[in-house]
JSON list of C-alpha atoms in Angstrom, two decimals:
[
{"chain": "W", "resi": 1, "resn": "UNK", "atom": "CA", "xyz": [14.73, 24.91, 12.61]},
{"chain": "W", "resi": 2, "resn": "UNK", "atom": "CA", "xyz": [11.28, 23.34, 12.62]},
{"chain": "W", "resi": 3, "resn": "UNK", "atom": "CA", "xyz": [9.32, 24.03, 9.47]},
{"chain": "W", "resi": 4, "resn": "UNK", "atom": "CA", "xyz": [6.30, 26.30, 9.96]},
{"chain": "W", "resi": 5, "resn": "UNK", "atom": "CA", "xyz": [3.02, 24.44, 9.60]},
{"chain": "W", "resi": 6, "resn": "UNK", "atom": "CA", "xyz": [0.79, 25.69, 6.79]},
{"chain": "W", "resi": 7, "resn": "UNK", "atom": "CA", "xyz": [-3.03, 25.84, 6.97]},
{"chain": "W", "resi": 8, "resn": "UNK", "atom": "CA", "xyz": [-4.81, 22.68, 5.83]},
{"chain": "W", "resi": 9, "resn": "UNK", "atom": "CA", "xyz": [-6.24, 22.88, 2.32]},
{"chain": "W", "resi": 10, "resn": "UNK", "atom": "CA", "xyz": [-9.46, 21.28, 1.14]},
{"chain": "W", "resi": 11, "resn": "UNK", "atom": "CA", "xyz": [-7.33, 18.87, -0.91]},
{"chain": "W", "resi": 12, "resn": "UNK", "atom": "CA", "xyz": [-5.37, 17.76, 2.15]},
{"chain": "W", "resi": 13, "resn": "UNK", "atom": "CA", "xyz": [-8.59, 17.31, 4.10]},
{"chain": "W", "resi": 14, "resn": "UNK", "atom": "CA", "xyz": [-9.95, 14.99, 1.40]},
{"chain": "W", "resi": 15, "resn": "UNK", "atom": "CA", "xyz": [-6.64, 13.08, 1.29]},
{"chain": "W", "resi": 16, "resn": "UNK", "atom": "CA", "xyz": [-6.88, 12.57, 5.05]},
{"chain": "W", "resi": 17, "resn": "UNK", "atom": "CA", "xyz": [-10.43, 11.25, 4.72]},
{"chain": "W", "resi": 18, "resn": "UNK", "atom": "CA", "xyz": [-9.43, 8.79, 1.99]},
{"chain": "W", "resi": 19, "resn": "UNK", "atom": "CA", "xyz": [-6.38, 7.64, 3.95]},
{"chain": "W", "resi": 20, "resn": "UNK", "atom": "CA", "xyz": [-8.36, 7.17, 7.17]},
{"chain": "W", "resi": 21, "resn": "UNK", "atom": "CA", "xyz": [-10.90, 5.15, 5.17]},
{"chain": "W", "resi": 22, "resn": "UNK", "atom": "CA", "xyz": [-8.09, 2.92, 3.88]},
{"chain": "W", "resi": 23, "resn": "UNK", "atom": "CA", "xyz": [-7.00, 2.17, 7.45]},
{"chain": "W", "resi": 24, "resn": "UNK", "atom": "CA", "xyz": [-10.56, 1.34, 8.50]},
{"chain": "W", "resi": 25, "resn": "UNK", "atom": "CA", "xyz": [-11.00, -0.90, 5.47]},
{"chain": "W", "resi": 26, "resn": "UNK", "atom": "CA", "xyz": [-7.67, -2.66, 6.07]},
{"chain": "W", "resi": 27, "resn": "UNK", "atom": "CA", "xyz": [-8.92, -3.47, 9.58]},
{"chain": "W", "resi": 28, "resn": "UNK", "atom": "CA", "xyz": [-12.23, -4.64, 8.15]},
{"chain": "W", "resi": 29, "resn": "UNK", "atom": "CA", "xyz": [-10.53, -7.03, 5.71]},
{"chain": "W", "resi": 30, "resn": "UNK", "atom": "CA", "xyz": [-8.23, -8.43, 8.41]},
{"chain": "W", "resi": 31, "resn": "UNK", "atom": "CA", "xyz": [-4.95, -7.14, 6.99]},
{"chain": "W", "resi": 32, "resn": "UNK", "atom": "CA", "xyz": [-3.58, -5.69, 10.22]},
{"chain": "W", "resi": 33, "resn": "UNK", "atom": "CA", "xyz": [-0.83, -6.74, 12.61]},
{"chain": "W", "resi": 34, "resn": "UNK", "atom": "CA", "xyz": [-2.08, -4.94, 15.72]},
{"chain": "W", "resi": 35, "resn": "UNK", "atom": "CA", "xyz": [-0.54, -1.40, 15.54]},
{"chain": "W", "resi": 36, "resn": "UNK", "atom": "CA", "xyz": [2.14, -2.22, 12.96]},
{"chain": "W", "resi": 37, "resn": "UNK", "atom": "CA", "xyz": [2.52, -1.58, 9.23]},
{"chain": "W", "resi": 38, "resn": "UNK", "atom": "CA", "xyz": [1.52, 1.55, 7.41]},
{"chain": "W", "resi": 39, "resn": "UNK", "atom": "CA", "xyz": [-0.44, 3.26, 4.67]},
{"chain": "W", "resi": 40, "resn": "UNK", "atom": "CA", "xyz": [0.81, 6.70, 3.67]},
{"chain": "W", "resi": 41, "resn": "UNK", "atom": "CA", "xyz": [-0.45, 9.42, 1.34]},
{"chain": "W", "resi": 42, "resn": "UNK", "atom": "CA", "xyz": [1.31, 12.43, -0.08]},
{"chain": "W", "resi": 43, "resn": "UNK", "atom": "CA", "xyz": [0.11, 15.83, 1.10]},
{"chain": "W", "resi": 44, "resn": "UNK", "atom": "CA", "xyz": [-1.44, 17.32, -2.08]},
{"chain": "W", "resi": 45, "resn": "UNK", "atom": "CA", "xyz": [0.66, 20.01, -3.70]},
{"chain": "W", "resi": 46, "resn": "UNK", "atom": "CA", "xyz": [3.91, 18.84, -2.08]},
{"chain": "W", "resi": 47, "resn": "UNK", "atom": "CA", "xyz": [6.77, 16.57, -3.07]},
{"chain": "W", "resi": 48, "resn": "UNK", "atom": "CA", "xyz": [8.31, 16.05, 0.37]},
{"chain": "W", "resi": 49, "resn": "UNK", "atom": "CA", "xyz": [5.41, 15.65, 2.80]},
{"chain": "W", "resi": 50, "resn": "UNK", "atom": "CA", "xyz": [3.17, 12.69, 3.53]},
{"chain": "W", "resi": 51, "resn": "UNK", "atom": "CA", "xyz": [0.56, 11.55, 6.02]},
{"chain": "W", "resi": 52, "resn": "UNK", "atom": "CA", "xyz": [0.97, 8.36, 8.05]},
{"chain": "W", "resi": 53, "resn": "UNK", "atom": "CA", "xyz": [-0.48, 6.68, 11.14]},
{"chain": "W", "resi": 54, "resn": "UNK", "atom": "CA", "xyz": [0.79, 7.54, 14.62]},
{"chain": "W", "resi": 55, "resn": "UNK", "atom": "CA", "xyz": [2.52, 4.65, 16.35]},
{"chain": "W", "resi": 56, "resn": "UNK", "atom": "CA", "xyz": [0.35, 2.83, 18.88]},
{"chain": "W", "resi": 57, "resn": "UNK", "atom": "CA", "xyz": [-3.12, 3.20, 17.36]},
{"chain": "W", "resi": 58, "resn": "UNK", "atom": "CA", "xyz": [-5.08, 0.26, 16.02]},
{"chain": "W", "resi": 59, "resn": "UNK", "atom": "CA", "xyz": [-6.24, 0.75, 12.44]},
{"chain": "W", "resi": 60, "resn": "UNK", "atom": "CA", "xyz": [-9.88, 1.15, 13.50]},
{"chain": "W", "resi": 61, "resn": "UNK", "atom": "CA", "xyz": [-8.79, 4.07, 15.69]},
{"chain": "W", "resi": 62, "resn": "UNK", "atom": "CA", "xyz": [-7.34, 6.04, 12.77]},
{"chain": "W", "resi": 63, "resn": "UNK", "atom": "CA", "xyz": [-9.31, 9.12, 11.72]},
{"chain": "W", "resi": 64, "resn": "UNK", "atom": "CA", "xyz": [-8.68, 11.99, 9.33]},
{"chain": "W", "resi": 65, "resn": "UNK", "atom": "CA", "xyz": [-7.59, 14.27, 12.16]},
{"chain": "W", "resi": 66, "resn": "UNK", "atom": "CA", "xyz": [-5.17, 12.00, 14.05]},
{"chain": "W", "resi": 67, "resn": "UNK", "atom": "CA", "xyz": [-2.93, 11.19, 11.08]},
{"chain": "W", "resi": 68, "resn": "UNK", "atom": "CA", "xyz": [0.60, 12.55, 11.41]},
{"chain": "W", "resi": 69, "resn": "UNK", "atom": "CA", "xyz": [2.23, 14.74, 8.77]},
{"chain": "W", "resi": 70, "resn": "UNK", "atom": "CA", "xyz": [5.96, 14.12, 8.20]},
{"chain": "W", "resi": 71, "resn": "UNK", "atom": "CA", "xyz": [8.51, 15.07, 5.59]},
{"chain": "W", "resi": 72, "resn": "UNK", "atom": "CA", "xyz": [10.74, 12.71, 3.62]},
{"chain": "W", "resi": 73, "resn": "UNK", "atom": "CA", "xyz": [13.56, 13.34, 6.12]},
{"chain": "W", "resi": 74, "resn": "UNK", "atom": "CA", "xyz": [11.43, 11.92, 8.92]},
{"chain": "W", "resi": 75, "resn": "UNK", "atom": "CA", "xyz": [10.68, 15.24, 10.62]},
{"chain": "W", "resi": 76, "resn": "UNK", "atom": "CA", "xyz": [7.20, 15.52, 12.10]},
{"chain": "W", "resi": 77, "resn": "UNK", "atom": "CA", "xyz": [5.36, 18.56, 10.77]},
{"chain": "W", "resi": 78, "resn": "UNK", "atom": "CA", "xyz": [1.94, 18.17, 12.38]},
{"chain": "W", "resi": 79, "resn": "UNK", "atom": "CA", "xyz": [0.01, 15.74, 14.56]},
{"chain": "W", "resi": 80, "resn": "UNK", "atom": "CA", "xyz": [0.34, 14.01, 17.90]},
{"chain": "W", "resi": 81, "resn": "UNK", "atom": "CA", "xyz": [2.36, 10.92, 18.75]},
{"chain": "W", "resi": 82, "resn": "UNK", "atom": "CA", "xyz": [5.39, 9.14, 17.38]},
{"chain": "W", "resi": 83, "resn": "UNK", "atom": "CA", "xyz": [5.86, 7.53, 14.00]},
{"chain": "W", "resi": 84, "resn": "UNK", "atom": "CA", "xyz": [7.64, 4.27, 13.26]},
{"chain": "W", "resi": 85, "resn": "UNK", "atom": "CA", "xyz": [11.21, 4.57, 11.90]},
{"chain": "W", "resi": 86, "resn": "UNK", "atom": "CA", "xyz": [10.61, 1.51, 9.72]},
{"chain": "W", "resi": 87, "resn": "UNK", "atom": "CA", "xyz": [7.55, 3.18, 8.25]},
{"chain": "W", "resi": 88, "resn": "UNK", "atom": "CA", "xyz": [9.56, 6.23, 7.36]},
{"chain": "W", "resi": 89, "resn": "UNK", "atom": "CA", "xyz": [12.33, 4.21, 5.69]},
{"chain": "W", "resi": 90, "resn": "UNK", "atom": "CA", "xyz": [9.95, 2.26, 3.47]},
{"chain": "W", "resi": 91, "resn": "UNK", "atom": "CA", "xyz": [7.40, 4.95, 2.69]},
{"chain": "W", "resi": 92, "resn": "UNK", "atom": "CA", "xyz": [9.89, 7.79, 2.51]},
{"chain": "W", "resi": 93, "resn": "UNK", "atom": "CA", "xyz": [11.90, 5.81, -0.03]},
{"chain": "W", "resi": 94, "resn": "UNK", "atom": "CA", "xyz": [8.96, 5.58, -2.41]},
{"chain": "W", "resi": 95, "resn": "UNK", "atom": "CA", "xyz": [7.63, 9.11, -1.89]},
{"chain": "W", "resi": 96, "resn": "UNK", "atom": "CA", "xyz": [11.09, 10.60, -2.50]},
{"chain": "W", "resi": 97, "resn": "UNK", "atom": "CA", "xyz": [11.79, 8.56, -5.62]},
{"chain": "W", "resi": 98, "resn": "UNK", "atom": "CA", "xyz": [8.38, 8.55, -7.29]},
{"chain": "W", "resi": 99, "resn": "UNK", "atom": "CA", "xyz": [6.59, 11.91, -7.37]},
{"chain": "W", "resi": 100, "resn": "UNK", "atom": "CA", "xyz": [3.92, 10.35, -9.59]},
{"chain": "W", "resi": 101, "resn": "UNK", "atom": "CA", "xyz": [2.82, 8.23, -6.63]},
{"chain": "W", "resi": 102, "resn": "UNK", "atom": "CA", "xyz": [0.48, 9.68, -4.01]},
{"chain": "W", "resi": 103, "resn": "UNK", "atom": "CA", "xyz": [-0.18, 6.61, -1.84]},
{"chain": "W", "resi": 104, "resn": "UNK", "atom": "CA", "xyz": [1.93, 3.72, -0.57]},
{"chain": "W", "resi": 105, "resn": "UNK", "atom": "CA", "xyz": [0.53, 0.65, 1.22]},
{"chain": "W", "resi": 106, "resn": "UNK", "atom": "CA", "xyz": [2.65, -1.89, 3.07]},
{"chain": "W", "resi": 107, "resn": "UNK", "atom": "CA", "xyz": [1.07, -5.07, 4.41]},
{"chain": "W", "resi": 108, "resn": "UNK", "atom": "CA", "xyz": [2.23, -8.51, 5.47]},
{"chain": "W", "resi": 109, "resn": "UNK", "atom": "CA", "xyz": [-0.73, -10.78, 6.00]},
{"chain": "W", "resi": 110, "resn": "UNK", "atom": "CA", "xyz": [0.13, -14.48, 6.48]},
{"chain": "W", "resi": 111, "resn": "UNK", "atom": "CA", "xyz": [-0.56, -15.35, 2.84]},
{"chain": "W", "resi": 112, "resn": "UNK", "atom": "CA", "xyz": [1.42, -12.31, 1.68]},
{"chain": "W", "resi": 113, "resn": "UNK", "atom": "CA", "xyz": [4.45, -13.31, 3.74]},
{"chain": "W", "resi": 114, "resn": "UNK", "atom": "CA", "xyz": [4.14, -16.89, 2.52]},
{"chain": "W", "resi": 115, "resn": "UNK", "atom": "CA", "xyz": [4.17, -15.79, -1.10]},
{"chain": "W", "resi": 116, "resn": "UNK", "atom": "CA", "xyz": [7.08, -13.40, -0.46]},
{"chain": "W", "resi": 117, "resn": "UNK", "atom": "CA", "xyz": [9.12, -16.42, 0.62]},
{"chain": "W", "resi": 118, "resn": "UNK", "atom": "CA", "xyz": [8.64, -18.23, -2.70]},
{"chain": "W", "resi": 119, "resn": "UNK", "atom": "CA", "xyz": [11.86, -18.33, -4.68]},
{"chain": "W", "resi": 120, "resn": "UNK", "atom": "CA", "xyz": [10.16, -17.55, -8.00]},
{"chain": "W", "resi": 121, "resn": "UNK", "atom": "CA", "xyz": [7.74, -14.89, -6.74]},
{"chain": "W", "resi": 122, "resn": "UNK", "atom": "CA", "xyz": [4.17, -14.53, -8.00]},
{"chain": "W", "resi": 123, "resn": "UNK", "atom": "CA", "xyz": [3.38, -17.21, -10.62]},
{"chain": "W", "resi": 124, "resn": "UNK", "atom": "CA", "xyz": [1.03, -16.49, -13.50]},
{"chain": "W", "resi": 125, "resn": "UNK", "atom": "CA", "xyz": [-1.94, -18.75, -12.85]},
{"chain": "W", "resi": 126, "resn": "UNK", "atom": "CA", "xyz": [-5.16, -16.94, -13.76]},
{"chain": "W", "resi": 127, "resn": "UNK", "atom": "CA", "xyz": [-6.76, -13.63, -14.65]},
{"chain": "W", "resi": 128, "resn": "UNK", "atom": "CA", "xyz": [-6.19, -12.19, -11.18]},
{"chain": "W", "resi": 129, "resn": "UNK", "atom": "CA", "xyz": [-2.45, -12.87, -11.20]},
{"chain": "W", "resi": 130, "resn": "UNK", "atom": "CA", "xyz": [-2.20, -11.57, -14.77]},
{"chain": "W", "resi": 131, "resn": "UNK", "atom": "CA", "xyz": [-3.40, -8.20, -13.48]},
{"chain": "W", "resi": 132, "resn": "UNK", "atom": "CA", "xyz": [0.11, -7.82, -12.06]},
{"chain": "W", "resi": 133, "resn": "UNK", "atom": "CA", "xyz": [1.97, -9.09, -15.12]},
{"chain": "W", "resi": 134, "resn": "UNK", "atom": "CA", "xyz": [5.26, -7.18, -15.47]},
{"chain": "W", "resi": 135, "resn": "UNK", "atom": "CA", "xyz": [4.12, -4.68, -12.82]},
{"chain": "W", "resi": 136, "resn": "UNK", "atom": "CA", "xyz": [5.85, -6.16, -9.76]},
{"chain": "W", "resi": 137, "resn": "UNK", "atom": "CA", "xyz": [9.39, -5.56, -8.57]},
{"chain": "W", "resi": 138, "resn": "UNK", "atom": "CA", "xyz": [11.24, -7.68, -6.00]},
{"chain": "W", "resi": 139, "resn": "UNK", "atom": "CA", "xyz": [13.41, -6.48, -3.11]},
{"chain": "W", "resi": 140, "resn": "UNK", "atom": "CA", "xyz": [15.70, -8.76, -1.10]},
{"chain": "W", "resi": 141, "resn": "UNK", "atom": "CA", "xyz": [15.20, -8.90, 2.66]},
{"chain": "W", "resi": 142, "resn": "UNK", "atom": "CA", "xyz": [17.71, -6.83, 4.66]},
{"chain": "W", "resi": 143, "resn": "UNK", "atom": "CA", "xyz": [16.25, -7.25, 8.14]},
{"chain": "W", "resi": 144, "resn": "UNK", "atom": "CA", "xyz": [13.95, -4.75, 9.86]},
{"chain": "W", "resi": 145, "resn": "UNK", "atom": "CA", "xyz": [13.82, -1.64, 7.67]},
{"chain": "W", "resi": 146, "resn": "UNK", "atom": "CA", "xyz": [15.70, 0.78, 9.92]},
{"chain": "W", "resi": 147, "resn": "UNK", "atom": "CA", "xyz": [18.70, 1.54, 7.69]},
{"chain": "W", "resi": 148, "resn": "UNK", "atom": "CA", "xyz": [18.33, 4.77, 5.72]},
{"chain": "W", "resi": 149, "resn": "UNK", "atom": "CA", "xyz": [20.76, 3.37, 3.16]},
{"chain": "W", "resi": 150, "resn": "UNK", "atom": "CA", "xyz": [18.11, 0.83, 2.21]},
{"chain": "W", "resi": 151, "resn": "UNK", "atom": "CA", "xyz": [15.86, 3.58, 0.83]},
{"chain": "W", "resi": 152, "resn": "UNK", "atom": "CA", "xyz": [17.81, 3.86, -2.40]},
{"chain": "W", "resi": 153, "resn": "UNK", "atom": "CA", "xyz": [17.70, 0.09, -2.87]},
{"chain": "W", "resi": 154, "resn": "UNK", "atom": "CA", "xyz": [13.94, -0.03, -2.24]},
{"chain": "W", "resi": 155, "resn": "UNK", "atom": "CA", "xyz": [13.44, 2.71, -4.82]},
{"chain": "W", "resi": 156, "resn": "UNK", "atom": "CA", "xyz": [15.64, 0.89, -7.31]},
{"chain": "W", "resi": 157, "resn": "UNK", "atom": "CA", "xyz": [13.77, -2.40, -6.75]},
{"chain": "W", "resi": 158, "resn": "UNK", "atom": "CA", "xyz": [10.44, -0.70, -7.39]},
{"chain": "W", "resi": 159, "resn": "UNK", "atom": "CA", "xyz": [11.69, 1.18, -10.44]},
{"chain": "W", "resi": 160, "resn": "UNK", "atom": "CA", "xyz": [8.76, 2.33, -12.57]},
{"chain": "W", "resi": 161, "resn": "UNK", "atom": "CA", "xyz": [6.42, -0.43, -11.40]},
{"chain": "W", "resi": 162, "resn": "UNK", "atom": "CA", "xyz": [3.40, 0.02, -9.16]},
{"chain": "W", "resi": 163, "resn": "UNK", "atom": "CA", "xyz": [3.92, -2.98, -6.87]},
{"chain": "W", "resi": 164, "resn": "UNK", "atom": "CA", "xyz": [6.79, -4.49, -4.92]},
{"chain": "W", "resi": 165, "resn": "UNK", "atom": "CA", "xyz": [7.21, -7.82, -3.19]},
{"chain": "W", "resi": 166, "resn": "UNK", "atom": "CA", "xyz": [9.59, -7.49, -0.26]},
{"chain": "W", "resi": 167, "resn": "UNK", "atom": "CA", "xyz": [11.12, -10.96, -0.16]},
{"chain": "W", "resi": 168, "resn": "UNK", "atom": "CA", "xyz": [10.62, -12.84, 3.12]},
{"chain": "W", "resi": 169, "resn": "UNK", "atom": "CA", "xyz": [8.69, -9.80, 4.34]},
{"chain": "W", "resi": 170, "resn": "UNK", "atom": "CA", "xyz": [5.49, -8.69, 2.60]},
{"chain": "W", "resi": 171, "resn": "UNK", "atom": "CA", "xyz": [3.88, -6.48, -0.02]},
{"chain": "W", "resi": 172, "resn": "UNK", "atom": "CA", "xyz": [3.94, -2.87, -1.20]},
{"chain": "W", "resi": 173, "resn": "UNK", "atom": "CA", "xyz": [1.39, -1.38, -3.56]},
{"chain": "W", "resi": 174, "resn": "UNK", "atom": "CA", "xyz": [1.27, 2.20, -4.80]},
{"chain": "W", "resi": 175, "resn": "UNK", "atom": "CA", "xyz": [-1.11, 4.46, -6.65]},
{"chain": "W", "resi": 176, "resn": "UNK", "atom": "CA", "xyz": [-1.83, 7.91, -7.95]},
{"chain": "W", "resi": 177, "resn": "UNK", "atom": "CA", "xyz": [-4.53, 7.98, -5.29]},
{"chain": "W", "resi": 178, "resn": "UNK", "atom": "CA", "xyz": [-5.36, 6.18, -2.06]},
{"chain": "W", "resi": 179, "resn": "UNK", "atom": "CA", "xyz": [-8.01, 4.25, -3.95]},
{"chain": "W", "resi": 180, "resn": "UNK", "atom": "CA", "xyz": [-5.58, 2.95, -6.57]},
{"chain": "W", "resi": 181, "resn": "UNK", "atom": "CA", "xyz": [-3.09, 1.71, -3.98]},
{"chain": "W", "resi": 182, "resn": "UNK", "atom": "CA", "xyz": [-5.83, 0.10, -1.90]},
{"chain": "W", "resi": 183, "resn": "UNK", "atom": "CA", "xyz": [-7.45, -1.72, -4.81]},
{"chain": "W", "resi": 184, "resn": "UNK", "atom": "CA", "xyz": [-4.06, -3.02, -5.97]},
{"chain": "W", "resi": 185, "resn": "UNK", "atom": "CA", "xyz": [-3.39, -4.31, -2.45]},
{"chain": "W", "resi": 186, "resn": "UNK", "atom": "CA", "xyz": [-6.79, -6.01, -2.32]},
{"chain": "W", "resi": 187, "resn": "UNK", "atom": "CA", "xyz": [-6.11, -7.93, -5.52]},
{"chain": "W", "resi": 188, "resn": "UNK", "atom": "CA", "xyz": [-2.49, -8.70, -4.68]},
{"chain": "W", "resi": 189, "resn": "UNK", "atom": "CA", "xyz": [-3.50, -10.24, -1.35]},
{"chain": "W", "resi": 190, "resn": "UNK", "atom": "CA", "xyz": [-6.28, -12.08, -3.22]},
{"chain": "W", "resi": 191, "resn": "UNK", "atom": "CA", "xyz": [-3.60, -13.49, -5.54]},
{"chain": "W", "resi": 192, "resn": "UNK", "atom": "CA", "xyz": [-1.53, -14.56, -2.56]},
{"chain": "W", "resi": 193, "resn": "UNK", "atom": "CA", "xyz": [-4.52, -16.54, -1.29]},
{"chain": "W", "resi": 194, "resn": "UNK", "atom": "CA", "xyz": [-4.95, -18.21, -4.68]},
{"chain": "W", "resi": 195, "resn": "UNK", "atom": "CA", "xyz": [-1.28, -19.20, -4.83]},
{"chain": "W", "resi": 196, "resn": "UNK", "atom": "CA", "xyz": [-1.04, -20.48, -1.26]},
{"chain": "W", "resi": 197, "resn": "UNK", "atom": "CA", "xyz": [-4.31, -22.41, -1.64]},
{"chain": "W", "resi": 198, "resn": "UNK", "atom": "CA", "xyz": [-3.14, -23.98, -4.89]},
{"chain": "W", "resi": 199, "resn": "UNK", "atom": "CA", "xyz": [0.26, -24.97, -3.56]},
{"chain": "W", "resi": 200, "resn": "UNK", "atom": "CA", "xyz": [-1.36, -26.44, -0.43]},
{"chain": "W", "resi": 201, "resn": "UNK", "atom": "CA", "xyz": [-3.37, -28.78, -2.66]},
{"chain": "W", "resi": 202, "resn": "UNK", "atom": "CA", "xyz": [-0.16, -30.46, -3.80]},
{"chain": "W", "resi": 203, "resn": "UNK", "atom": "CA", "xyz": [-1.63, -31.30, -7.20]},
{"chain": "W", "resi": 204, "resn": "UNK", "atom": "CA", "xyz": [-0.33, -30.59, -10.72]},
{"chain": "W", "resi": 205, "resn": "UNK", "atom": "CA", "xyz": [-1.50, -27.26, -12.12]},
{"chain": "W", "resi": 206, "resn": "UNK", "atom": "CA", "xyz": [-1.50, -25.40, -15.44]},
{"chain": "W", "resi": 207, "resn": "UNK", "atom": "CA", "xyz": [0.14, -21.93, -15.39]},
{"chain": "W", "resi": 208, "resn": "UNK", "atom": "CA", "xyz": [-0.64, -19.19, -17.89]},
{"chain": "W", "resi": 209, "resn": "UNK", "atom": "CA", "xyz": [1.76, -18.81, -20.78]},
{"chain": "W", "resi": 210, "resn": "UNK", "atom": "CA", "xyz": [3.70, -15.56, -21.02]},
{"chain": "W", "resi": 211, "resn": "UNK", "atom": "CA", "xyz": [1.68, -14.53, -24.07]},
{"chain": "W", "resi": 212, "resn": "UNK", "atom": "CA", "xyz": [-1.67, -15.21, -22.39]},
{"chain": "W", "resi": 213, "resn": "UNK", "atom": "CA", "xyz": [-0.66, -13.41, -19.20]},
{"chain": "W", "resi": 214, "resn": "UNK", "atom": "CA", "xyz": [0.40, -10.37, -21.26]},
{"chain": "W", "resi": 215, "resn": "UNK", "atom": "CA", "xyz": [-2.86, -10.43, -23.23]},
{"chain": "W", "resi": 216, "resn": "UNK", "atom": "CA", "xyz": [-4.95, -10.62, -20.06]},
{"chain": "W", "resi": 217, "resn": "UNK", "atom": "CA", "xyz": [-3.00, -7.78, -18.45]},
{"chain": "W", "resi": 218, "resn": "UNK", "atom": "CA", "xyz": [-3.61, -5.60, -21.51]},
{"chain": "W", "resi": 219, "resn": "UNK", "atom": "CA", "xyz": [-7.32, -6.41, -21.39]},
{"chain": "W", "resi": 220, "resn": "UNK", "atom": "CA", "xyz": [-7.46, -5.46, -17.70]},
{"chain": "W", "resi": 221, "resn": "UNK", "atom": "CA", "xyz": [-5.70, -2.16, -18.38]},
{"chain": "W", "resi": 222, "resn": "UNK", "atom": "CA", "xyz": [-8.02, -1.29, -21.27]},
{"chain": "W", "resi": 223, "resn": "UNK", "atom": "CA", "xyz": [-11.18, -2.06, -19.31]},
{"chain": "W", "resi": 224, "resn": "UNK", "atom": "CA", "xyz": [-10.81, 0.59, -16.58]},
{"chain": "W", "resi": 225, "resn": "UNK", "atom": "CA", "xyz": [-8.24, 2.37, -14.45]},
{"chain": "W", "resi": 226, "resn": "UNK", "atom": "CA", "xyz": [-7.62, 0.90, -10.99]},
{"chain": "W", "resi": 227, "resn": "UNK", "atom": "CA", "xyz": [-10.25, 1.89, -8.40]},
{"chain": "W", "resi": 228, "resn": "UNK", "atom": "CA", "xyz": [-12.66, 3.74, -10.72]},
{"chain": "W", "resi": 229, "resn": "UNK", "atom": "CA", "xyz": [-15.54, 1.49, -9.70]},
{"chain": "W", "resi": 230, "resn": "UNK", "atom": "CA", "xyz": [-14.16, -0.14, -6.55]},
{"chain": "W", "resi": 231, "resn": "UNK", "atom": "CA", "xyz": [-13.08, 2.85, -4.47]},
{"chain": "W", "resi": 232, "resn": "UNK", "atom": "CA", "xyz": [-16.46, 4.66, -4.31]},
{"chain": "W", "resi": 233, "resn": "UNK", "atom": "CA", "xyz": [-18.04, 1.36, -3.21]},
{"chain": "W", "resi": 234, "resn": "UNK", "atom": "CA", "xyz": [-15.29, 0.84, -0.64]},
{"chain": "W", "resi": 235, "resn": "UNK", "atom": "CA", "xyz": [-15.83, 4.35, 0.74]},
{"chain": "W", "resi": 236, "resn": "UNK", "atom": "CA", "xyz": [-19.51, 3.55, 1.22]},
{"chain": "W", "resi": 237, "resn": "UNK", "atom": "CA", "xyz": [-18.52, 0.45, 3.16]},
{"chain": "W", "resi": 238, "resn": "UNK", "atom": "CA", "xyz": [-16.11, 2.49, 5.30]},
{"chain": "W", "resi": 239, "resn": "UNK", "atom": "CA", "xyz": [-18.95, 4.89, 6.12]},
{"chain": "W", "resi": 240, "resn": "UNK", "atom": "CA", "xyz": [-21.12, 1.96, 7.21]},
{"chain": "W", "resi": 241, "resn": "UNK", "atom": "CA", "xyz": [-18.54, 0.23, 9.38]},
{"chain": "W", "resi": 242, "resn": "UNK", "atom": "CA", "xyz": [-16.79, 3.30, 10.84]},
{"chain": "W", "resi": 243, "resn": "UNK", "atom": "CA", "xyz": [-18.70, 6.57, 10.30]},
{"chain": "W", "resi": 244, "resn": "UNK", "atom": "CA", "xyz": [-16.27, 8.36, 12.67]},
{"chain": "W", "resi": 245, "resn": "UNK", "atom": "CA", "xyz": [-13.28, 8.01, 10.29]},
{"chain": "W", "resi": 246, "resn": "UNK", "atom": "CA", "xyz": [-13.90, 11.46, 8.77]},
{"chain": "W", "resi": 247, "resn": "UNK", "atom": "CA", "xyz": [-13.56, 13.20, 12.15]}
]
């Protein structure tokens, strides 16, 4: 039996606006692969419902009203259009396992895929990479994410961390809000660019020591929570580049 749709709350409306802004900003920063990949956000007040993009729309076509609401079993609850099975496997895995997480981003830009193929993962090179010190899990590639059995392994690979590198595939970032997940993705992709640029130089380099990476990570955490300053500024940019995203 199909679950009865409940009226939209003010909290869900705001979540839809933030999520639509994240799609517009991802397009703006060049993170897209045509209509593929996903950003999802939990429906406020629920543990088994989240919002995600309908299959076939470019990211700059996503608005607050055309997002699709699904449950963690993959059943569509509201909205028009299909959703990607791979999106459900990856995002459903995190939303089911981590009720402290409200947003999941999955991207594979060229530099992100390149870094995901490195045997040793993200090296500690500078302050930006130290931001992710001991906060990244790694998940081995299993092919296109269509197997529901993989959900438990994705959840186990993420554990209690906020970020996940899908080996030979791409990146996942999470957050207690859309803003947190987006800002983490921005800096993780930034780190991928640093690493790929450095390795392309083919010159000797000096990595951070474990102690210095840990110190820098602690300093970052003490300074401010993720997205406190960045997300309001990013929302203003979204309003400038795509004022229709709130529709």
